[in-house]
Coordinates of C-alpha atoms in Angstrom, one line a residue:
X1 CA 121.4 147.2 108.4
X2 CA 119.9 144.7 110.4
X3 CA 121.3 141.1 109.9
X4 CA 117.9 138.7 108.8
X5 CA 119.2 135.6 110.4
X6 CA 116.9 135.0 113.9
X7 CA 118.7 135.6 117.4
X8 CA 119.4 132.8 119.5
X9 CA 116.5 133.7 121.7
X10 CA 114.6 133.7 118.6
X11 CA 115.9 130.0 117.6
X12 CA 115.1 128.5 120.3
X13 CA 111.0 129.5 120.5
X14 CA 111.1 126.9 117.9
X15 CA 113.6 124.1 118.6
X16 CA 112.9 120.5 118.9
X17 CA 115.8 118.2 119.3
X18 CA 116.6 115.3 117.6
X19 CA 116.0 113.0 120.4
X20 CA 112.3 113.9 119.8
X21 CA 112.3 114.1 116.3
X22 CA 113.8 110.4 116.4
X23 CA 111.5 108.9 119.4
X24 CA 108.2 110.2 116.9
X25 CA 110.2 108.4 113.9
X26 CA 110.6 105.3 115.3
X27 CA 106.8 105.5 115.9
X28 CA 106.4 106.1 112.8
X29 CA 108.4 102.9 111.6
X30 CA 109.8 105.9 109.6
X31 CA 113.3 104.1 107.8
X32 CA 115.4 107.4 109.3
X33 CA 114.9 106.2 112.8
X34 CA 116.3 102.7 112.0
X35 CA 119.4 104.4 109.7
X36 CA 120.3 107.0 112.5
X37 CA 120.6 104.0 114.8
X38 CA 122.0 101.5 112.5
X39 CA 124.7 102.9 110.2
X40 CA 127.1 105.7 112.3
X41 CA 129.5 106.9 110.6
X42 CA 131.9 103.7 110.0
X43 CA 135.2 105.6 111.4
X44 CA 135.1 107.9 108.7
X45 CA 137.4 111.4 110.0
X46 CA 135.2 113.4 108.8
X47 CA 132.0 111.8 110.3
X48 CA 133.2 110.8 113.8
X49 CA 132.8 107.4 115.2
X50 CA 128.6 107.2 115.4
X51 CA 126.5 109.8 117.3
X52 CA 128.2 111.4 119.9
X53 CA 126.0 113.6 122.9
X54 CA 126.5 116.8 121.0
X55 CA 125.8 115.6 117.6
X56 CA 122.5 113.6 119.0
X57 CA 121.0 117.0 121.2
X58 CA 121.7 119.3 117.9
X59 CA 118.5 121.3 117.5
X60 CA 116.9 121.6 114.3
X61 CA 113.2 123.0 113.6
X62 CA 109.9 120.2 113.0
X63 CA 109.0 121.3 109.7
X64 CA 113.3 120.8 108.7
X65 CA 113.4 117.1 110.2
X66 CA 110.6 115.9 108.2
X67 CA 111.5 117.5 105.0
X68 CA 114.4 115.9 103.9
X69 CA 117.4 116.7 102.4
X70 CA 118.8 119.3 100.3
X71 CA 119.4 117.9 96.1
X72 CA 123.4 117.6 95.4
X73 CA 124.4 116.9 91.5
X74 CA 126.0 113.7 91.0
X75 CA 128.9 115.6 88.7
X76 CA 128.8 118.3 91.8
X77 CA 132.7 118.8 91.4
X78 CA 132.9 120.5 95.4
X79 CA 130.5 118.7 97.4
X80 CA 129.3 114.9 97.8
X81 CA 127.0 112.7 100.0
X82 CA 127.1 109.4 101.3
X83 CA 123.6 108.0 101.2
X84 CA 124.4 105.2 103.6
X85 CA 125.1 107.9 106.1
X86 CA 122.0 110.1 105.4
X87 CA 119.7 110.0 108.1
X88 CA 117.4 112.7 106.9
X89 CA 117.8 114.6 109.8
X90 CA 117.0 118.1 107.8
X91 CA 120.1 119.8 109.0
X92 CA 121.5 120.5 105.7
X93 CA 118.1 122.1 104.6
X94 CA 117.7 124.0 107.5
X95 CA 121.1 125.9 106.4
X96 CA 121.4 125.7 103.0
X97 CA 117.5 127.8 103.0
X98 CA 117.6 129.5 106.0
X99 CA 121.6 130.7 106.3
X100 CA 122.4 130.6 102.8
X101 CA 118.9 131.3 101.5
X102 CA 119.8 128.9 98.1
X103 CA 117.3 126.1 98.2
X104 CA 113.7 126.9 98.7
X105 CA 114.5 130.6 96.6
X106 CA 113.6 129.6 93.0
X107 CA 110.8 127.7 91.7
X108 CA 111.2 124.2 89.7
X109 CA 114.6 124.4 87.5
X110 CA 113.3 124.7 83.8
X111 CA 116.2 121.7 83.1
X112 CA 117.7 119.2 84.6
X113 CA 119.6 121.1 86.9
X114 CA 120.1 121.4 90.5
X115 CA 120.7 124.8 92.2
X116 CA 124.0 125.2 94.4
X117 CA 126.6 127.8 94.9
X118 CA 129.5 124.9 96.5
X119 CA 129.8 126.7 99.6
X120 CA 129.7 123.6 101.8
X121 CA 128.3 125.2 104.8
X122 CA 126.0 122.0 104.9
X123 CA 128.8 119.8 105.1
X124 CA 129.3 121.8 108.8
X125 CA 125.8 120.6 109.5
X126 CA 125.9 117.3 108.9
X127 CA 125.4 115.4 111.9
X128 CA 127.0 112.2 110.5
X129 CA 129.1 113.1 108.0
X130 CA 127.0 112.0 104.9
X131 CA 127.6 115.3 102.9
X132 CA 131.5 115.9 102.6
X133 CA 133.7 117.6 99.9
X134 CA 134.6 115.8 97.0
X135 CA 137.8 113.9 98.0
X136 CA 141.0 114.9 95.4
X137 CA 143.8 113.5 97.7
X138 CA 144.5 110.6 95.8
X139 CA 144.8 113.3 92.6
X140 CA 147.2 114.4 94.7
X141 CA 148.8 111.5 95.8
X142 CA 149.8 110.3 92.1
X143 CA 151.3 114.0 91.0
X144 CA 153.8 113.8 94.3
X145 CA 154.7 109.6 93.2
X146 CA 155.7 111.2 89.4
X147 CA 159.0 112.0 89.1
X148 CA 157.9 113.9 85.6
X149 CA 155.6 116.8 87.5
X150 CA 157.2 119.4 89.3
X151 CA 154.2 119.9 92.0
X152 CA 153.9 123.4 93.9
X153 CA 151.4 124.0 96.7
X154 CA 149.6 127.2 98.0
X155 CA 148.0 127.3 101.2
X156 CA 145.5 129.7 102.0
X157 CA 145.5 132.4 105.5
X158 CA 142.2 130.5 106.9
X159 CA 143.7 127.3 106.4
X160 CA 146.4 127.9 108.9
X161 CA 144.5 129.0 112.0
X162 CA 142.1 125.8 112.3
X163 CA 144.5 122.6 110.2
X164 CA 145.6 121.8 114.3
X165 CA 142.3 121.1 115.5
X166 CA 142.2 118.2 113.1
X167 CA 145.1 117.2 115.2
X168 CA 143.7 118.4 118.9
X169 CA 145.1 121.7 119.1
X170 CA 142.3 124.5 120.6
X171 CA 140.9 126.4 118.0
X172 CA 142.2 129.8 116.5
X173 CA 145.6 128.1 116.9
X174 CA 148.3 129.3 114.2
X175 CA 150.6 126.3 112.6
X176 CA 151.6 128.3 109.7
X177 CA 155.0 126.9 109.9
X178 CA 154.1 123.7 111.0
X179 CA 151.4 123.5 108.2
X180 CA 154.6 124.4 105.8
X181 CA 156.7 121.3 107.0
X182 CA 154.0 119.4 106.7
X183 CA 153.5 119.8 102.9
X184 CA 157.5 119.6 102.6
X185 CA 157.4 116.2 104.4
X186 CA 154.7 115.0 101.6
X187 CA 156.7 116.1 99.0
X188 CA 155.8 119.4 97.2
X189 CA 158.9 120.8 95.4
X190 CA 157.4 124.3 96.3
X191 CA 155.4 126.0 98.7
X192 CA 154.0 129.3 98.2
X193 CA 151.9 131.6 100.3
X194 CA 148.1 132.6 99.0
X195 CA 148.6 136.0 101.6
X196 CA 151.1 137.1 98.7
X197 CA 148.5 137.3 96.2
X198 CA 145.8 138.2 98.5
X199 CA 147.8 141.4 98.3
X200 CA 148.4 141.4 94.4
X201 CA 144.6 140.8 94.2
X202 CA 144.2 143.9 96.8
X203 CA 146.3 145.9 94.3
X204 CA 143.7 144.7 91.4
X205 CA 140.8 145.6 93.3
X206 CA 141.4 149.1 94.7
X207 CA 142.9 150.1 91.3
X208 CA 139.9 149.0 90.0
X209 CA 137.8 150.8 92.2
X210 CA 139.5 153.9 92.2
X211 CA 138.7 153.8 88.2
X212 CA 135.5 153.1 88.9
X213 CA 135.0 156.2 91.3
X214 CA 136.9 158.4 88.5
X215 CA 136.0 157.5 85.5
X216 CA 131.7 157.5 86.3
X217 CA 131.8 153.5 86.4
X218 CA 129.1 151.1 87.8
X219 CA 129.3 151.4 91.6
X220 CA 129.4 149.8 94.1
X221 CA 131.9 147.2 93.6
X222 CA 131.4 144.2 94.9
X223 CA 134.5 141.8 95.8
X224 CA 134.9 138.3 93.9
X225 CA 137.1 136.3 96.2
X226 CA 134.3 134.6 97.2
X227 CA 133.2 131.7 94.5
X228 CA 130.4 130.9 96.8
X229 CA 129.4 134.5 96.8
X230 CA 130.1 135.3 93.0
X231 CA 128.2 132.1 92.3
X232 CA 125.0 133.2 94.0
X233 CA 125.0 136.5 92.0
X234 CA 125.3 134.8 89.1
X235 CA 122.3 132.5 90.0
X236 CA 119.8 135.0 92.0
X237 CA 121.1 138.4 91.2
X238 CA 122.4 138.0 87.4
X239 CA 121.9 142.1 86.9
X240 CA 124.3 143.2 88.9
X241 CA 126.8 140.9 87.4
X242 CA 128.4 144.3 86.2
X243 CA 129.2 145.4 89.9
X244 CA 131.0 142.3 90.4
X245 CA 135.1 143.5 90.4
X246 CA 136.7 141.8 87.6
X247 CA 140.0 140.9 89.6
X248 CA 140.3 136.9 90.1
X249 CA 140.5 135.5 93.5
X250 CA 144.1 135.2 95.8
X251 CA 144.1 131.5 94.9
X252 CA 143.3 131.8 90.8
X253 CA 145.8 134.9 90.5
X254 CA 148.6 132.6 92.2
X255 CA 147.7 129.8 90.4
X256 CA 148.0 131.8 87.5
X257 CA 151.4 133.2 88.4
X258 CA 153.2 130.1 89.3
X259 CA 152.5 128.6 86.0
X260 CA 153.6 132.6 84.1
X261 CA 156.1 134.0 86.4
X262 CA 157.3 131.5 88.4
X263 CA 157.5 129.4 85.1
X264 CA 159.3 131.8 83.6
X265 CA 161.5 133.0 86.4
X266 CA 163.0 129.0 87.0
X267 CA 162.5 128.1 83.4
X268 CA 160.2 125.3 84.4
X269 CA 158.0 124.0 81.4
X270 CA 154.5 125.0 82.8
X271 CA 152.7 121.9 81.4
X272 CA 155.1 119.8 83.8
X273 CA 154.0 121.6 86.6
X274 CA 150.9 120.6 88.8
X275 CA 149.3 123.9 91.3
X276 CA 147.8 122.8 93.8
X277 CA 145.7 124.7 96.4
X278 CA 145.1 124.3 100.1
X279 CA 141.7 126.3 100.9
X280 CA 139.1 126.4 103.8
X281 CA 136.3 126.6 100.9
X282 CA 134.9 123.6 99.0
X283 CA 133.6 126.0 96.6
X284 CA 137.0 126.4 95.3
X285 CA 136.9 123.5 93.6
X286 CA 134.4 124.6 91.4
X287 CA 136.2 128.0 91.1
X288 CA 139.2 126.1 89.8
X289 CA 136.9 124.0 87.1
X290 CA 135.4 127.3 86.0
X291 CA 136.6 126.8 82.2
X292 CA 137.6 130.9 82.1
X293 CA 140.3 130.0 85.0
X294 CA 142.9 129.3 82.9
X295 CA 145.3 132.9 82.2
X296 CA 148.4 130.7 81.8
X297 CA 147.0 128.9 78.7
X298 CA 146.3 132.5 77.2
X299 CA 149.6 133.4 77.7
X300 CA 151.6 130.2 76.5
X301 CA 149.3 129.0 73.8
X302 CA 148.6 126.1 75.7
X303 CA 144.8 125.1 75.8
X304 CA 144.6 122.7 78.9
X305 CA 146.3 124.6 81.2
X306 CA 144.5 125.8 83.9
X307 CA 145.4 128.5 86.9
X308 CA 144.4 125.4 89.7
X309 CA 145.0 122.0 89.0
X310 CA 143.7 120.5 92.3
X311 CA 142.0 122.0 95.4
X312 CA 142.1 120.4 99.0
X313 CA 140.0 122.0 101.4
X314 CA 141.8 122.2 105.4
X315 CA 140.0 118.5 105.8
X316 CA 141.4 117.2 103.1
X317 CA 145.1 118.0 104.0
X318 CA 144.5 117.0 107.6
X319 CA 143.5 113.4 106.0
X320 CA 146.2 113.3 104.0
X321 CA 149.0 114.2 106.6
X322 CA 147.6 111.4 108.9
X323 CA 147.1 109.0 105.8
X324 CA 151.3 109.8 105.5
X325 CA 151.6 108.9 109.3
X326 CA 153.3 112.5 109.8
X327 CA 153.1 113.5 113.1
X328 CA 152.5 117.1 112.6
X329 CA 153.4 118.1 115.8
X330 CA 156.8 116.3 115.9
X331 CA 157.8 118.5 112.9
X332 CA 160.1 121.3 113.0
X333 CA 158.9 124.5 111.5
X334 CA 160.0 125.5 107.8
X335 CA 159.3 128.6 105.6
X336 CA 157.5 129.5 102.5
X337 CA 159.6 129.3 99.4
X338 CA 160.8 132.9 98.4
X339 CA 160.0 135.1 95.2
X340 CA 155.9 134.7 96.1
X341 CA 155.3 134.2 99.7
X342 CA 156.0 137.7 101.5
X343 CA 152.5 139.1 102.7
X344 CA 151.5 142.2 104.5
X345 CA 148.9 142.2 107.4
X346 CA 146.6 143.1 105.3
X347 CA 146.7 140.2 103.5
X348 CA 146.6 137.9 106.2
X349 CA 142.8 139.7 107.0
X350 CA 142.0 138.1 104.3
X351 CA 140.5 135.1 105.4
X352 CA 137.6 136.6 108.2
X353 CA 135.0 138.8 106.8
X354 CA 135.5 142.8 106.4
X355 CA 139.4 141.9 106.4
X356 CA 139.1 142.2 102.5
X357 CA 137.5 145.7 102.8
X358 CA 139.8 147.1 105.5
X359 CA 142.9 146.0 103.5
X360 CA 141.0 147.6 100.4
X361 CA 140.7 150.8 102.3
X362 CA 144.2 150.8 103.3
X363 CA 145.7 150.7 100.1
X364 CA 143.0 153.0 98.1
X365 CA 143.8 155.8 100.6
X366 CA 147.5 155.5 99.2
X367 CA 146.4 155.2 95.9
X368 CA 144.5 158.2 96.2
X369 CA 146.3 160.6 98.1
X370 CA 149.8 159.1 97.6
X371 CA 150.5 159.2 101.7
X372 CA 150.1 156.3 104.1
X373 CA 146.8 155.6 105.7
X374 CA 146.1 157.2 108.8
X375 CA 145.9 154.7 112.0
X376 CA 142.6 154.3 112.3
X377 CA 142.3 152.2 108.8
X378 CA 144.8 149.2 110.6
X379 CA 142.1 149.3 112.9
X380 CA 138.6 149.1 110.9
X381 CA 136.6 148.6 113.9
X382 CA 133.1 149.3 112.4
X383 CA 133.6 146.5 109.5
X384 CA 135.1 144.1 112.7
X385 CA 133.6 141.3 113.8
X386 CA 130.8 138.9 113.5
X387 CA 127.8 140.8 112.5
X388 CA 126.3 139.7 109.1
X389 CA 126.0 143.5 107.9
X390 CA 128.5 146.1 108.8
X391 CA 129.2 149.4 107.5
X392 CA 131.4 152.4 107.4
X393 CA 132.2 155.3 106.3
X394 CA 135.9 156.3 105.4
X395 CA 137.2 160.3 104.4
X396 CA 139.9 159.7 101.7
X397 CA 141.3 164.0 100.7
X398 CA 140.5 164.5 96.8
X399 CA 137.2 162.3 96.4
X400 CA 135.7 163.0 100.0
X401 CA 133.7 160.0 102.1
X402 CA 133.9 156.5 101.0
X403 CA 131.4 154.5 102.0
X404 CA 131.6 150.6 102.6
X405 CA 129.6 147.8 103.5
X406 CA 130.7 144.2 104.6
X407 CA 128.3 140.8 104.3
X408 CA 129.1 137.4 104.8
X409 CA 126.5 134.4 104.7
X410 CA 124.1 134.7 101.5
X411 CA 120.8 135.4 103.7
X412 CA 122.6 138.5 104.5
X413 CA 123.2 139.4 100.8
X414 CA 119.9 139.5 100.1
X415 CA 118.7 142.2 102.1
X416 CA 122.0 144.0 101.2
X417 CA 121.6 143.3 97.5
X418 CA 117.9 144.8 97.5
X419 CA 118.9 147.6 99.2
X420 CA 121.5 148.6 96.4
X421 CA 118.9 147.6 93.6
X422 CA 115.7 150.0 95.3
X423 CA 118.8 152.9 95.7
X424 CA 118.1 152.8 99.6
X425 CA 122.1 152.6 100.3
X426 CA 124.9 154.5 98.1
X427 CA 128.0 152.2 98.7
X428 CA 131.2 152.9 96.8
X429 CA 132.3 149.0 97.5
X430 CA 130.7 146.1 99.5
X431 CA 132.4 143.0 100.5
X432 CA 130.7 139.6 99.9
X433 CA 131.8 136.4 101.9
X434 CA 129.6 133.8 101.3
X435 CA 130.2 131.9 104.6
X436 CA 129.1 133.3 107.7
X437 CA 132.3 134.8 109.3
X438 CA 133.7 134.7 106.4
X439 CA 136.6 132.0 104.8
X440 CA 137.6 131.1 108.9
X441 CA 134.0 129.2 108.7
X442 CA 134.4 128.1 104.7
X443 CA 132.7 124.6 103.9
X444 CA 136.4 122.9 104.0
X445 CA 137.4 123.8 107.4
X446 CA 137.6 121.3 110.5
X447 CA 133.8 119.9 112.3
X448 CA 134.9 121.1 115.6
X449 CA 131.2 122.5 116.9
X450 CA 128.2 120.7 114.8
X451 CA 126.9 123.3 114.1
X452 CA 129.6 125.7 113.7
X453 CA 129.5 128.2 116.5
X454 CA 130.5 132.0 116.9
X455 CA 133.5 131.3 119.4
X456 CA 135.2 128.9 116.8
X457 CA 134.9 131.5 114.4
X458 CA 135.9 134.5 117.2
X459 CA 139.0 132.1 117.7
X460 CA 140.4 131.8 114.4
X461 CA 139.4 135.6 113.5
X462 CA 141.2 136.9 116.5
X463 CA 144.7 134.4 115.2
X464 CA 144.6 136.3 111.9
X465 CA 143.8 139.9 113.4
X466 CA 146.9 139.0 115.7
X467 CA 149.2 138.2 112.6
X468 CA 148.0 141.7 110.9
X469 CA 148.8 143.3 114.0
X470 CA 152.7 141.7 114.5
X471 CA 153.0 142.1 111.0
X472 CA 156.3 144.6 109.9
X473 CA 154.6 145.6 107.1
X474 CA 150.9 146.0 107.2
X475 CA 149.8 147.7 103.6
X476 CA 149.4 145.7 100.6
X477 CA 151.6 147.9 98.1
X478 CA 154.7 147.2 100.6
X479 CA 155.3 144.1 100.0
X480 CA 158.5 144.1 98.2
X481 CA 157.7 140.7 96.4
X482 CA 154.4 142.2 94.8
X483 CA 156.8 145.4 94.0
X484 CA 159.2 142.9 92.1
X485 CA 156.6 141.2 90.1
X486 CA 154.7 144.3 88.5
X487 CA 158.3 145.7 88.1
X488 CA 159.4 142.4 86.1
X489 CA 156.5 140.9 85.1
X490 CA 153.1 142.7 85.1
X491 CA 154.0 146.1 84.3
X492 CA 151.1 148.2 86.5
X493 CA 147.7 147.6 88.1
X494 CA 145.3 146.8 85.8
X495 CA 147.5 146.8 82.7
X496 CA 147.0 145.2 79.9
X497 CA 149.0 141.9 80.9
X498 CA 147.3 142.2 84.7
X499 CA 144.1 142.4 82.6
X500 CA 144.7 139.2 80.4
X501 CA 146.5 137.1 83.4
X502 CA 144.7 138.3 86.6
X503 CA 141.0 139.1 85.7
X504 CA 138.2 137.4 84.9
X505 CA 134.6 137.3 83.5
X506 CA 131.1 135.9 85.1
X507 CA 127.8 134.6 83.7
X508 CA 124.0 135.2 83.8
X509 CA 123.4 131.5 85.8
X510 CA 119.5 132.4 86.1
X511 CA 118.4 130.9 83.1
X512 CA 118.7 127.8 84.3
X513 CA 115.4 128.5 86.9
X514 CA 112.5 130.5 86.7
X515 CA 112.5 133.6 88.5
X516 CA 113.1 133.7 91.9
X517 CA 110.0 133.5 94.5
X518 CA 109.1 137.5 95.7

């Protein structure tokens, strides 16, 4: 399928910079001429120092720049905007309706409520910095200063390809053990890796799946790592909420298993402990408020425990390292605390889009036949890349051709989405990202290209392809550490305490709107 987001060549037909957009405002006397030239950015890290030459030349289309600016909920737990920063230059409309498809797609909310799936992408727009995560450092901050709270930190695989351009390190540039010191140096009492249980989730899923494909069940599967992604199903496509795999994301399922497992294993009371999670996604903050995130309550009795106490995006943590005066590259390297940081390549793929099916593939093949995937599957080449919309086709011996598709950026959803419901395409199991590029380009990583651009995102895709590809082990069932915790803790796949501690349910989000425009 054909990607619906316009070419380059395309783009620029219709282009009109800001230069000219500001020169007809100030004839205007419009109050957005005299703001863009008045306020800046006042130093802030994530705005810059004022306009810079390619923040000012950024093209945008007319009808964007004199539209205004995209609604953000004032208890908006992910994202945030600075008004005194806001120069209503359009930018964040001009992605958040014509990349993410979201505003614009529904017609007047039947309550007070204002449609967004947290994905952040505008904050990567934002000329000046206005619109920005919601800042949790100083939630941070206090657990570290109290000696009562034992504080453990997960980062995530994107995180660690793009923290050292916060620091002025070339893009795609892999810090993982720099990044680990770091958090050390702050004063976490553990650091765990998210690639771990990016392969206990891939264990989840494909089990899932392969039910799924035996036993008649709804088909195709549709990942849920994604909260951006599950979001916007919930919002625009509420019916195929059934499609949508039950398994949690990496980041829920560790957060659940360092206050279960890890609880258990160092006999830690799990209300004294604080998880916190370092992600490239603002919409993990929401994921992480989603009251249903909270399997370590169900299994202690506890009520207010939840999986994810606090989420920093890759901004965030670069803030805070500098806030600390820790001279990141000054540092010498440390390692991830043992019993859940082992990962396979295939979790490390985990973070750029189609790496999620491609380790999916690898370890249903195994699953299935009960042999080792042939060596075409460590090297998925058709669900590779940057396209919006990729697919495959994959022969598995004993259920015949698999067939896959891979999306990331919700305006290619839609088209992919539509195809399923008109029975067009017959997928077994489609990816979802909902950032274009995947979680490389999540709403929380580093402003180094306003607007982001392909060659930042080829960058940090081809770190993480490289760590797949040096990896020892490269399947997700291999991983020893995911061995010892089904072994000791989880039983199987999908059984009945992987059920209750590392799956989830959704909700129909539409009824907040009227239906969405043809």
């Amino acid at each position: 399928m054909k990607s619906i987001l316009p070419t380059k060549e395309e783009s620029d037909e219709k282009l009109l910079s800001r230069r000219s957009f500001f020169s007809f405002a100030g004839k205007m006397s419009l109050v957005a001429g005299v703001t863009a030239v008045t306020t800046g950015c006042d130093g802030n890290v994530s705005g810059g120092t004022g306009w810079v030459p390619e923040q000012y030349n950024a093209k945008g289309t007319f009808p964007v720049q004199v539209r205004g600016r995209i609604p953000i909920d004032p208890n908006n737990v992910a994202i945030c905007r600075d008004d005194k920063k806001c120069i209503l230059c359009g930018q964040c409309v001009e992605v958040c309706e014509k990349v993410q498809t979201v505003m614009g797609n529904y017609n007047l909310p039947l309550i007070d409520s204002v449609p967004c799936i947290d994905c952040g992408q505008c904050t990567l727009w934002c000329p000046t910095g206005a619109i920005t995560e919601v800042d949790d450092t100083d939630k941070v901050i206090r657990a570290l200063l109290d000696p009562t709270l034992h504080v453990v930190v997960q980062t995530a695989p994107a995180t660690r390809v793009a923290l050292g351009e916060e620091f002025g390190m070339q893009p795609g540039k892999d810090i993982e053990l720099l990044q680990v010191a770091a958090l050390r140096k702050l004063g976490f009492d553990k650091v765990f890796d998210t690639n771990f249980s990016a392969d206990l989730t891939i264990m989840e899923e494909a089990s899932e799946l392969l039910q799924r494909i035996q036993n008649n069940g709804v088909l195709p599967q549709f990942t849920s790592c994604s909260p951006g992604w599950v979001k916007f199903c919930e919002m625009f496509y509420p019916e195929l909420i059934p499609n949508l795999s039950s398994a949690k994301s990496p980041m829920t399922m560790l957060g659940t298993m360092i206050k279960t497992y890890y609880a258990k294993e160092q006999n830690i009371d799990p209300t004294k402990i604080v998880s916190v999670a370092i992600m490239p996604c603002t919409a993990k903050k929401s994921e992480a408020a989603r009251p249903e995130m909270n399997g370590a309550s169900v299994l202690w009795e506890k009520p207010n425990l939840r999986d994810v106490d606090i989420v920093l995006t890759t901004r965030e943590l670069a803030r805070l390292i500098k806030s600390h005066n820790i001279n990141l590259t000054s540092l010498q390297p440390a390692n991830y605390d043992r019993l859940m940081s082992e990962y396979s390549g295939a979790g490390a793929i985990f973070g750029v889009t189609g790496g999620v099916m491609e380790a999916a593939v690898r370890t249903s093949y195994y699953f299935i036949t009960g042999e080792r995937p042939p060596e075409p599957l460590f090297n998925l080449q058709p669900v590779r890349g940057l396209e919006g919309i990729k697919e495959a086709a994959v022969d598995i011996p004993g259920v015949g051709e698999i067939r896959v598709a891979v999306c990331s950026g919700m305006g290619n959803a839609r088209p992919v989405l539509e195809a399923i419901q008109k029975g067009e395409k017959e997928w077994h199991f489609v990816e979802f990202m909902g950032c274009p590029g995947g979680c490389i380009a999540g709403g929380g990583q580093p402003r180094s290209a306003l607007p982001p651009s392909d060659e930042i995102r080829a960058l940090r895709m081809k770190a993480l392809y490289s760590k797949d590809e040096r990896a020892t082990i490269r399947l997700s069932y291999e991983n020893s550490e995911i061995q010892s915790i089904y072994e000791q803790f989880l039983g199987e796949p999908c059984s009945e305490r992987a059920h209750q501690l590392l799956h989830t349910h959704y909700q129909d989000r539409s009824i907040h709107f009227n239906k969405k425009k043809a």
